[in-house]
Short mmCIF file of C-alpha atoms in Angstrom, two decimals:
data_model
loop_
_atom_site.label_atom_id
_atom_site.label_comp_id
_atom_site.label_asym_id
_atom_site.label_seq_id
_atom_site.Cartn_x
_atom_site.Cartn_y
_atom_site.Cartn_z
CA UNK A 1 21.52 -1.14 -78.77
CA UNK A 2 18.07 -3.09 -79.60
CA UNK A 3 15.57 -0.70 -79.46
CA UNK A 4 12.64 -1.56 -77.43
CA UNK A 5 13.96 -5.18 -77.14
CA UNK A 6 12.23 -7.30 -74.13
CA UNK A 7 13.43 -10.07 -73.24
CA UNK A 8 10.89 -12.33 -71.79
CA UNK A 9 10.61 -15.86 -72.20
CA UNK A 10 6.66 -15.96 -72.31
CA UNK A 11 4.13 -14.42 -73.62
CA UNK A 12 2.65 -11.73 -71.29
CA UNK A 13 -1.72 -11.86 -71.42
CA UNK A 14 -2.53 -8.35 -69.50
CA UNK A 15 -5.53 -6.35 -69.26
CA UNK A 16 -9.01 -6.76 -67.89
CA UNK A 17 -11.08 -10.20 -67.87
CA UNK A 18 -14.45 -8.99 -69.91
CA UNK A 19 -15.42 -10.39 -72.73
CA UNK A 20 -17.76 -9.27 -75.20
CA UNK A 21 -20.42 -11.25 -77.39
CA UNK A 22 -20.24 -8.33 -80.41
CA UNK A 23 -16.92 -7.90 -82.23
CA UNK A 24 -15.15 -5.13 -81.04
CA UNK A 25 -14.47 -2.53 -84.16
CA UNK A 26 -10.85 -3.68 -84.70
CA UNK A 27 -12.30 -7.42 -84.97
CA UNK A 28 -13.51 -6.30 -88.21
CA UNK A 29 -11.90 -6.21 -91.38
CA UNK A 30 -10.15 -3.72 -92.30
CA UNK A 31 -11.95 -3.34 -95.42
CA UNK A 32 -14.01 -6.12 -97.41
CA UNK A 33 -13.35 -9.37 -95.96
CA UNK A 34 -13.00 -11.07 -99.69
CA UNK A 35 -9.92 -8.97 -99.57
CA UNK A 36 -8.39 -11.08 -96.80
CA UNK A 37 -5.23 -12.51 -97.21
CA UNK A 38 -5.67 -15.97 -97.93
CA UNK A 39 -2.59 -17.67 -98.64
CA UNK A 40 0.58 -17.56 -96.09
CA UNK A 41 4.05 -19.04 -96.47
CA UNK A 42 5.09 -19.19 -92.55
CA UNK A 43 8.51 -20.22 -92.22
CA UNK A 44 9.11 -21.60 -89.20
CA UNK A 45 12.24 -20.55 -87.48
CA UNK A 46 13.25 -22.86 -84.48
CA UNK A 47 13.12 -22.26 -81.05
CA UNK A 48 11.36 -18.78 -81.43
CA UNK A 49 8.24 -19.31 -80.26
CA UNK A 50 7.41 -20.38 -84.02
CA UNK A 51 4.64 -23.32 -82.42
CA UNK A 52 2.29 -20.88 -81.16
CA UNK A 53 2.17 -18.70 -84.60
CA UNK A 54 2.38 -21.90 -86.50
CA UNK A 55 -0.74 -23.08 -84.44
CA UNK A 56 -2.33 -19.79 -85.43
CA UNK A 57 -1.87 -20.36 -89.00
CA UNK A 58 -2.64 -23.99 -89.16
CA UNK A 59 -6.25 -22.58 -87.51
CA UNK A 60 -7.00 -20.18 -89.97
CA UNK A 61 -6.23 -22.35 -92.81
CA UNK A 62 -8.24 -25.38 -91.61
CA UNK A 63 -11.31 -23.06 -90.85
CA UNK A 64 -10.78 -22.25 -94.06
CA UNK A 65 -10.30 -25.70 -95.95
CA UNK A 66 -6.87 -24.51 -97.53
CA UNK A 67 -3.90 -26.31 -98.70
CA UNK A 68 -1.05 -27.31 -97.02
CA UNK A 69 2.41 -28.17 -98.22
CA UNK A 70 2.82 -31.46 -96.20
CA UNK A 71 5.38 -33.70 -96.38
CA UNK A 72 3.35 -36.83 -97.16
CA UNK A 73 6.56 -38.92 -94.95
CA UNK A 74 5.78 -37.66 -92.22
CA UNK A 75 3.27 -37.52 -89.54
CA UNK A 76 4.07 -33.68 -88.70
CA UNK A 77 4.36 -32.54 -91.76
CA UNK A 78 7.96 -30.80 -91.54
CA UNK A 79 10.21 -30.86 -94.19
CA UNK A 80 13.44 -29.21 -92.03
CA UNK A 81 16.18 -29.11 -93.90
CA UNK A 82 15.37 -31.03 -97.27
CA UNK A 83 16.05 -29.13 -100.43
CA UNK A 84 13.05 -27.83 -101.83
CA UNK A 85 12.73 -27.81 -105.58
CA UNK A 86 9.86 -27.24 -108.04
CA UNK A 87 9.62 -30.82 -107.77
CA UNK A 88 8.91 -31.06 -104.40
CA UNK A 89 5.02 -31.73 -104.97
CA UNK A 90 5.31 -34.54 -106.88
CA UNK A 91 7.81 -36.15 -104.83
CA UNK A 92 7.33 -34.91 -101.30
CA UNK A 93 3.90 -33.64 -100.67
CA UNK A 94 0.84 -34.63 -99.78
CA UNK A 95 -1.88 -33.48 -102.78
CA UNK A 96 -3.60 -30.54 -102.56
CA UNK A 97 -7.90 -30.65 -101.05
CA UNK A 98 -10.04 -31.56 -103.91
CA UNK A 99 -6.95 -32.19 -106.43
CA UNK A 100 -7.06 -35.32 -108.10
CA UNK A 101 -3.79 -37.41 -106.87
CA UNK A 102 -1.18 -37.64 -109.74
CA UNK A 103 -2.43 -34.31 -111.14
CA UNK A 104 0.41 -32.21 -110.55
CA UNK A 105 0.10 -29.13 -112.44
CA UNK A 106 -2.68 -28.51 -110.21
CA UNK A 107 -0.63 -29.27 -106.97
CA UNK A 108 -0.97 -25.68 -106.10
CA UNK A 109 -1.08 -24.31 -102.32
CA UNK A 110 -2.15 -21.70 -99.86
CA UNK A 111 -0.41 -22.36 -96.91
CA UNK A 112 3.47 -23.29 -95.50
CA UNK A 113 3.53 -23.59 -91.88
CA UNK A 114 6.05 -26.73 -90.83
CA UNK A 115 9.80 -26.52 -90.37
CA UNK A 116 11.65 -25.66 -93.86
CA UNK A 117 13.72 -23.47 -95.02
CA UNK A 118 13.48 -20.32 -97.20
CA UNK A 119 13.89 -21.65 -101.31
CA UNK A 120 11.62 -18.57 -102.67
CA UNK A 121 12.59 -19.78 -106.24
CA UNK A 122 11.28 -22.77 -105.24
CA UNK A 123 8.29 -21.98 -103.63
CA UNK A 124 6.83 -19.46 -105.47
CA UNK A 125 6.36 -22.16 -107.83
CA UNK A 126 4.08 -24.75 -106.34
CA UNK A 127 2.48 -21.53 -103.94
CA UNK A 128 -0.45 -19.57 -105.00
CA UNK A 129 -0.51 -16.26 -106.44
CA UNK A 130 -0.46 -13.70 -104.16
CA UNK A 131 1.00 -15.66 -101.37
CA UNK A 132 2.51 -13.42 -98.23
CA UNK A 133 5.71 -14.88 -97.13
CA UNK A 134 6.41 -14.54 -93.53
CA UNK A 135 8.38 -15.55 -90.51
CA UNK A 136 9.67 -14.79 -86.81
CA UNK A 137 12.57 -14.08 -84.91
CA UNK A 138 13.85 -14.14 -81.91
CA UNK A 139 16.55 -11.61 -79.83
CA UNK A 140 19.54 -14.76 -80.17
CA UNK A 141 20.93 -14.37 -76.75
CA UNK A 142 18.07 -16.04 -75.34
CA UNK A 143 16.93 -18.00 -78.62
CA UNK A 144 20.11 -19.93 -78.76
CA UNK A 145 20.40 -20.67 -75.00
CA UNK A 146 16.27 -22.72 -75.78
CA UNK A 147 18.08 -24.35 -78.92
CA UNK A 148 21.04 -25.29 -76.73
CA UNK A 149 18.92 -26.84 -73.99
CA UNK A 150 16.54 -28.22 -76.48
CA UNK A 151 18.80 -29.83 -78.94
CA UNK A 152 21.05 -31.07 -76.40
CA UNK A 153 24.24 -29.87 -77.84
CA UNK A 154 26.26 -30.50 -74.09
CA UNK A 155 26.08 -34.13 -76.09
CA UNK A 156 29.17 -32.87 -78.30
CA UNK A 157 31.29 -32.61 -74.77
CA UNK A 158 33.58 -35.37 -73.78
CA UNK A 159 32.53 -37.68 -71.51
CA UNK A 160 34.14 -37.40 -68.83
CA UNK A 161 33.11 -33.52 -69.01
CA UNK A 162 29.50 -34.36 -69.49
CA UNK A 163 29.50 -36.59 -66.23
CA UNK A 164 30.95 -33.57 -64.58
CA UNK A 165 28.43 -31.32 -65.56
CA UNK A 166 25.30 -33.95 -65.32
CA UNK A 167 23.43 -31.90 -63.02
CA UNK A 168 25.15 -28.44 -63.84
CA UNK A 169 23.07 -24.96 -64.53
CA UNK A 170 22.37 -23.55 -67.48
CA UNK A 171 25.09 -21.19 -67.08
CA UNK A 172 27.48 -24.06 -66.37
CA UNK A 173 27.04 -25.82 -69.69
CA UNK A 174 27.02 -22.74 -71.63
CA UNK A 175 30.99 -21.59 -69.69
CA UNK A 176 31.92 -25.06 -71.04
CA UNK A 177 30.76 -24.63 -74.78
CA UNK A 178 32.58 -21.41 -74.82
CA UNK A 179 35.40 -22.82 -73.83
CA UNK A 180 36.07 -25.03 -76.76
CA UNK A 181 33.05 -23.32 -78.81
CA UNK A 182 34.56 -24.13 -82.68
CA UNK A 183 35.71 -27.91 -81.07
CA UNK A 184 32.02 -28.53 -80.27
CA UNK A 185 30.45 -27.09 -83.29
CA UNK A 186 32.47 -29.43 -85.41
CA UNK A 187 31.52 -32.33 -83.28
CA UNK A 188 28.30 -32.02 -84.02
CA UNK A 189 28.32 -32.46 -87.44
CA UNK A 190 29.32 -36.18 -86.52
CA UNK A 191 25.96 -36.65 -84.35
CA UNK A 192 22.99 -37.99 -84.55
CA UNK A 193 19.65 -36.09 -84.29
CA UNK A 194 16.12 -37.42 -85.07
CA UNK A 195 18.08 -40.24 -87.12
CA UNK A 196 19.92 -37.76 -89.36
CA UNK A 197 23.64 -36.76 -88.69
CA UNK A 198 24.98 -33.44 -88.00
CA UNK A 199 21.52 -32.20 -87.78
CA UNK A 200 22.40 -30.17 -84.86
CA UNK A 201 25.44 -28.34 -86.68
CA UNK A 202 22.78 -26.38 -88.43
CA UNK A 203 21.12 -25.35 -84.90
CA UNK A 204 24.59 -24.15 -83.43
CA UNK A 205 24.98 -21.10 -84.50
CA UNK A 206 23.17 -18.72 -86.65
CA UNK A 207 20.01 -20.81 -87.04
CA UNK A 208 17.73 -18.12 -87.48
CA UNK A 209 19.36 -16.74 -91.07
CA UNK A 210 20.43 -20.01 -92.26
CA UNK A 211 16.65 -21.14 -91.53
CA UNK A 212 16.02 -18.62 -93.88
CA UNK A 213 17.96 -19.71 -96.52
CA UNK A 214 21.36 -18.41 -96.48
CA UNK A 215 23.96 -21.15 -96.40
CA UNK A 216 26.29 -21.89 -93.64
CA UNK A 217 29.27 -21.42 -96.36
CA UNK A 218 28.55 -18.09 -97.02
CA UNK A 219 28.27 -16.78 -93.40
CA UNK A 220 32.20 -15.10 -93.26
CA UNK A 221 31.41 -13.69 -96.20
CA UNK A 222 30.12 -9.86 -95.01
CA UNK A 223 29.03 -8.32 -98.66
CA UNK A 224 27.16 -11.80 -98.89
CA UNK A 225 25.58 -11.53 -95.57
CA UNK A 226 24.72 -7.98 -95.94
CA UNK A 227 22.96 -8.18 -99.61
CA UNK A 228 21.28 -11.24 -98.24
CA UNK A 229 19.20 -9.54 -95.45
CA UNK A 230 18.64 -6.92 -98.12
CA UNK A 231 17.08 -8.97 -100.11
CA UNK A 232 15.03 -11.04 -97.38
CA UNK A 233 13.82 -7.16 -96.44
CA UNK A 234 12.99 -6.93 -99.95
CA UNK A 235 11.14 -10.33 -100.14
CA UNK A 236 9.10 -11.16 -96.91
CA UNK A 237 6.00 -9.40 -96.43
CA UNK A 238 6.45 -9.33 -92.28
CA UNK A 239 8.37 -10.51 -89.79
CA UNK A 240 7.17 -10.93 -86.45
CA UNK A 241 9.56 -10.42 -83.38
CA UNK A 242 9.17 -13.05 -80.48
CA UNK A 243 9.50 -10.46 -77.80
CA UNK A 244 7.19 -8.21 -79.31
CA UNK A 245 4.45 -10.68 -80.34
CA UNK A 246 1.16 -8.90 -79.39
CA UNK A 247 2.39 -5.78 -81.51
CA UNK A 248 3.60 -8.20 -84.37
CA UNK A 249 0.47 -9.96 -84.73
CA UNK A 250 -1.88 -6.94 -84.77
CA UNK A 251 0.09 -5.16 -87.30
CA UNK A 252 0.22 -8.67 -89.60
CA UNK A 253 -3.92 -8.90 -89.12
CA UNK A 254 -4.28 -4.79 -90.14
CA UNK A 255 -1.21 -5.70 -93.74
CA UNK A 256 -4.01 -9.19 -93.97
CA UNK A 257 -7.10 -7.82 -93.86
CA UNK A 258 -7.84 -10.52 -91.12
CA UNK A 259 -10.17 -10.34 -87.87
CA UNK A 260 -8.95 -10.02 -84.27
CA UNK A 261 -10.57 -13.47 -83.93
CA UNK A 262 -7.76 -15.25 -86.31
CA UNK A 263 -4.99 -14.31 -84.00
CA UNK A 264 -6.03 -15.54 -80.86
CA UNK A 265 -3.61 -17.42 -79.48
CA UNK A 266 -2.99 -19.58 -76.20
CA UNK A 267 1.42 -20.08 -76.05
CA UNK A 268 2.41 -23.24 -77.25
CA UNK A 269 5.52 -25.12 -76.20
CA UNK A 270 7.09 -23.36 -73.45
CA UNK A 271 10.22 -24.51 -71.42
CA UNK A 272 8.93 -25.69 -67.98
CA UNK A 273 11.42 -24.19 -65.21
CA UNK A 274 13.21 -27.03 -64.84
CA UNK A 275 14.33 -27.07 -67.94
CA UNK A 276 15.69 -23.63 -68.49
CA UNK A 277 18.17 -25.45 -65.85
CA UNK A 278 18.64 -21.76 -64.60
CA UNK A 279 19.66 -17.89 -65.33
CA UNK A 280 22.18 -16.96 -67.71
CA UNK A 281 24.63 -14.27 -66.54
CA UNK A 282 25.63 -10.89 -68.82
CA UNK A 283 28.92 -12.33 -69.72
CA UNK A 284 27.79 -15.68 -71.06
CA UNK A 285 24.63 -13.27 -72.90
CA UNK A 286 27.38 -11.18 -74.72
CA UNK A 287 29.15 -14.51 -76.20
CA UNK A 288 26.08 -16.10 -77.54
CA UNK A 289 25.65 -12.09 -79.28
CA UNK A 290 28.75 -13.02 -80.44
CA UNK A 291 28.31 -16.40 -81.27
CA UNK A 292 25.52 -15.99 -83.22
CA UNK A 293 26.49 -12.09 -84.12
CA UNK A 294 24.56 -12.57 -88.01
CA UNK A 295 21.33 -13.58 -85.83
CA UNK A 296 22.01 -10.50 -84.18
CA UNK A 297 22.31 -8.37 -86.87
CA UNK A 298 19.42 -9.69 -88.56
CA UNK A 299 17.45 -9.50 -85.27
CA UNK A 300 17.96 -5.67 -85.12
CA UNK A 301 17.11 -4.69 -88.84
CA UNK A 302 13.51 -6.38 -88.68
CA UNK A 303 13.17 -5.14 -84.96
CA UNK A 304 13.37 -2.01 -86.38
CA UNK A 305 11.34 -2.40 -89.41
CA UNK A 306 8.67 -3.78 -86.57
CA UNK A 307 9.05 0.13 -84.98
CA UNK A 308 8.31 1.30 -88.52
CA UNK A 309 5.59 -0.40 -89.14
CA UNK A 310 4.34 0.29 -85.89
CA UNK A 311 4.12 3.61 -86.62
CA UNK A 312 2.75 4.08 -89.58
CA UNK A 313 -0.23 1.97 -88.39
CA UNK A 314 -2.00 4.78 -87.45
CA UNK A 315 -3.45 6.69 -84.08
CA UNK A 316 -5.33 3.80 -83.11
CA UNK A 317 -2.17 1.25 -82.17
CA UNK A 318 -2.60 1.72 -78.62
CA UNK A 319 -5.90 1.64 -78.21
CA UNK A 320 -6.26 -1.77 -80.50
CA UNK A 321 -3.40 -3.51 -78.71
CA UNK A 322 -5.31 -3.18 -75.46
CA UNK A 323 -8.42 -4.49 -76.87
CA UNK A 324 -6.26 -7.08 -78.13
CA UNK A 325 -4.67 -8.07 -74.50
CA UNK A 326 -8.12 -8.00 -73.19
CA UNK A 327 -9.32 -10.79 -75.71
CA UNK A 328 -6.10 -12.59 -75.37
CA UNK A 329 -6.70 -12.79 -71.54
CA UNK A 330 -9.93 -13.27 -71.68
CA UNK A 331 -9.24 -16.19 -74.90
CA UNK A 332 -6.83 -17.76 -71.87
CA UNK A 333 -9.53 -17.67 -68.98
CA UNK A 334 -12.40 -19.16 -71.71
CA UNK A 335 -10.77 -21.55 -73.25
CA UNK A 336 -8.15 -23.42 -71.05
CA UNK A 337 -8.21 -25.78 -67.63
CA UNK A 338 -4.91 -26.64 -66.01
CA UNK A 339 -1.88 -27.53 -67.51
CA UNK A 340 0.30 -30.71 -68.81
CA UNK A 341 4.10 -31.03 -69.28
CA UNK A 342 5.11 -33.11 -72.34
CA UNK A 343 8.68 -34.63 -71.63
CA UNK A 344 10.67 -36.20 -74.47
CA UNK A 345 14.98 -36.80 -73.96
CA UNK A 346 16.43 -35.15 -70.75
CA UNK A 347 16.18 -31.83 -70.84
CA UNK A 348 12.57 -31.63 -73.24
CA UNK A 349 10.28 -30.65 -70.48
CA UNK A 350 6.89 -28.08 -72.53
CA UNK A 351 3.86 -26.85 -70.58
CA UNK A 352 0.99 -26.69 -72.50
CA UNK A 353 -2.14 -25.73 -71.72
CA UNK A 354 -5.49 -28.71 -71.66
CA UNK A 355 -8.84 -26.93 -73.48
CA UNK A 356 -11.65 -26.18 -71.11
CA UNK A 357 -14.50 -28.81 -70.53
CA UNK A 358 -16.92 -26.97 -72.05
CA UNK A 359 -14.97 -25.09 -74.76
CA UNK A 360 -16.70 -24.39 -77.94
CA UNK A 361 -15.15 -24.84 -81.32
CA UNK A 362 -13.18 -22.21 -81.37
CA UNK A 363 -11.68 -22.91 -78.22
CA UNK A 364 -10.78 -26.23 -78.77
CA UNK A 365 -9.50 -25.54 -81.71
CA UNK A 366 -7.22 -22.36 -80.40
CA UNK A 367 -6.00 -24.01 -77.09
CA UNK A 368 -5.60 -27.73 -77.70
CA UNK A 369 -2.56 -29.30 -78.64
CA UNK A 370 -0.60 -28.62 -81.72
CA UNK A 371 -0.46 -32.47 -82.56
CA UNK A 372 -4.10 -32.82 -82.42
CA UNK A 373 -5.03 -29.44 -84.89
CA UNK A 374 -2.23 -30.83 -86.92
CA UNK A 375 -3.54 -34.54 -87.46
CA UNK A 376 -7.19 -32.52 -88.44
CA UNK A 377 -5.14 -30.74 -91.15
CA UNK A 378 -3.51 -33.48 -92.35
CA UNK A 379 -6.69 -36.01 -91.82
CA UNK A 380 -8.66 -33.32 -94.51
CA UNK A 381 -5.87 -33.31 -97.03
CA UNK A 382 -5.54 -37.02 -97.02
CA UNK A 383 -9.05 -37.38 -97.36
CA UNK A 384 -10.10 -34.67 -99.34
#
């Protein structure tokens, strides 16, 4: 059983509509602010509501004018599935801000927050001391039914099949994966995604722990999958839960020493209706468990380390996480205007939310999109 597991899609903003000028007393730090938490590896998990906390920590780092590990190749930044090595600066990344180019023993940085996966060897060579490594998940019977819509794995049925099933549910296309489930996973590996082949493999099952760096190879192997979330226990400082990301976030600002302010957020990224194509039914929830049955089981120990940490927070929890919900709703009243859907392929249909008129910086910089924060972060380190 997942304890205290909900399983929304969104983001719930509750509470009243007030808004105060002064800082609250949990906006404050929790003890000197030089004591902050500065540097953050975030890695990105797909399809678990990783925008909107990337967007959080690409805002506190540019307020900041911190360093991002870039990949100087590409516009967003994402690295995905390239190996990363201790080389990886000199050969992948943009320079550091105020790092002379070609200078690489200085190409040291405070921040990770695009699509890669979890090489802590790796990284805790080019990051700066004292990094926090972090990360999200997400409960995998709905995270895998957004990566199946999103990625467009129905593309690995035959064709005659996919005809059939053009206009089909959700529910539909998931009966027909499970039919043939292995047949399709090994199809993928012979398709194309974003120009690289069998991209998608990695996305079919399991994504969550192999985004965190445990190869496909070893996931029959129990003893290998159990020491390995061990260790990731051992190694990440916190790990936020999708369906529990008010609670996450507030006890990540009180382990950071950070202000209520940094983690205002306004969702990124979410799935229009029309393209959640439909309701999944019980039966078809209890394959994908099954499917993906290591995402589960990695789901449910940092759920529960959530619950621990949770508690030992202190008597004030409740009473913070209200006054959080009231500045998240009032954050979504002050700082957005209507709505826009970006559409990309057939079934990539996102809301996102258009900054208010007359939105100060702060606004702008929380609710517009996460293209345009990202080109200012990559504008600075390019220029600076």
């Amino acid at each position: 059983m997942l304890e205290k597991t909900r399983l929304n899609e969104t983001f719930n903003f509750v509470g009243s509509q007030t808004h105060s000028g002064e800082l609250a007393q949990s906006d404050r730090c929790e003890g000197e602010c030089l004591d902050s938490v500065n540097s953050i590896a975030f890695i990105k998990t797909h399809k678990t509501g990783s925008t909107t906390i990337g967007h959080i920590m690409n805002r506190f780092g540019f307020q900041r004018n911190l360093s991002f590990v870039l990949n100087k190749k590409s516009s967003n930044g994402h690295l995905v599935y390239t190996k990363i090595t201790k080389d990886s600066p000199k050969n992948l990344f943009l320079k550091p801000l105020d790092v002379k180019k070609g200078d690489y023993e200085r190409y040291k940085y405070d921040m990770i927050t695009v699509h890669v996966r979890y090489f802590r060897k790796a990284m805790d060579t080019f990051m700066k001391p004292g990094t926090r490594y972090i990360t999200i998940l997400r409960y995998p019977g709905t995270q895998f039914e957004s990566a199946f819509v999103h990625f467009q794995m129905d593309d690995a049925f035959p064709i005659l099949v996919k005809n059939r099933l053009k206009s089909a549910s959700i529910n539909d296309r998931l009966k027909e994966w499970f039919k043939h489930p292995k047949q399709y996973l090994e199809k993928l590996k012979q398709l194309k995604w974003e120009g690289q082949v069998g991209l998608r493999y990695y996305y079919a099952q399991n994504n969550q722990l192999f985004d965190l760096g445990l190869d496909v190879r070893y996931h029959n192997n129990e003893t290998m999958v159990r020491d390995y979330i061990a260790k990731l226990d051992e190694e990440l400082d916190m790990v936020l839960i999708t369906e529990y990301i008010e609670e996450s976030l507030l006890v990540m600002k009180k382990q950071f020493s950070w202000q209520l302010e940094d983690i205002l957020f306004v969702p990124k990224n979410q799935r229009t209706e029309q393209a959640k194509l439909g309701e999944i039914s019980q039966s078809l929830r209890h394959k994908i468990d099954n499917w993906n049955r290591l995402d589960v089981r990695l789901y449910q120990h940092f759920n529960e380390s959530l619950w621990r940490k949770v508690k030992e927070y202190g008597p004030n929890f409740d009473q913070d996480l209200a006054n959080y919900r009231d500045r998240l709703a009032d954050t979504f009243d002050r700082c957005t205007e209507g709505t826009y859907v970006f559409r990309q392929g057939r079934y990539f249909q996102n809301i996102n939310y258009k900054p208010a008129k007359d939105s100060d910086q702060l606004c702008m910089l929380i609710a517009e999109h996460k293209r345009s924060l990202m080109k200012r972060v990559r504008t600075k380190q390019v220029n600076g």
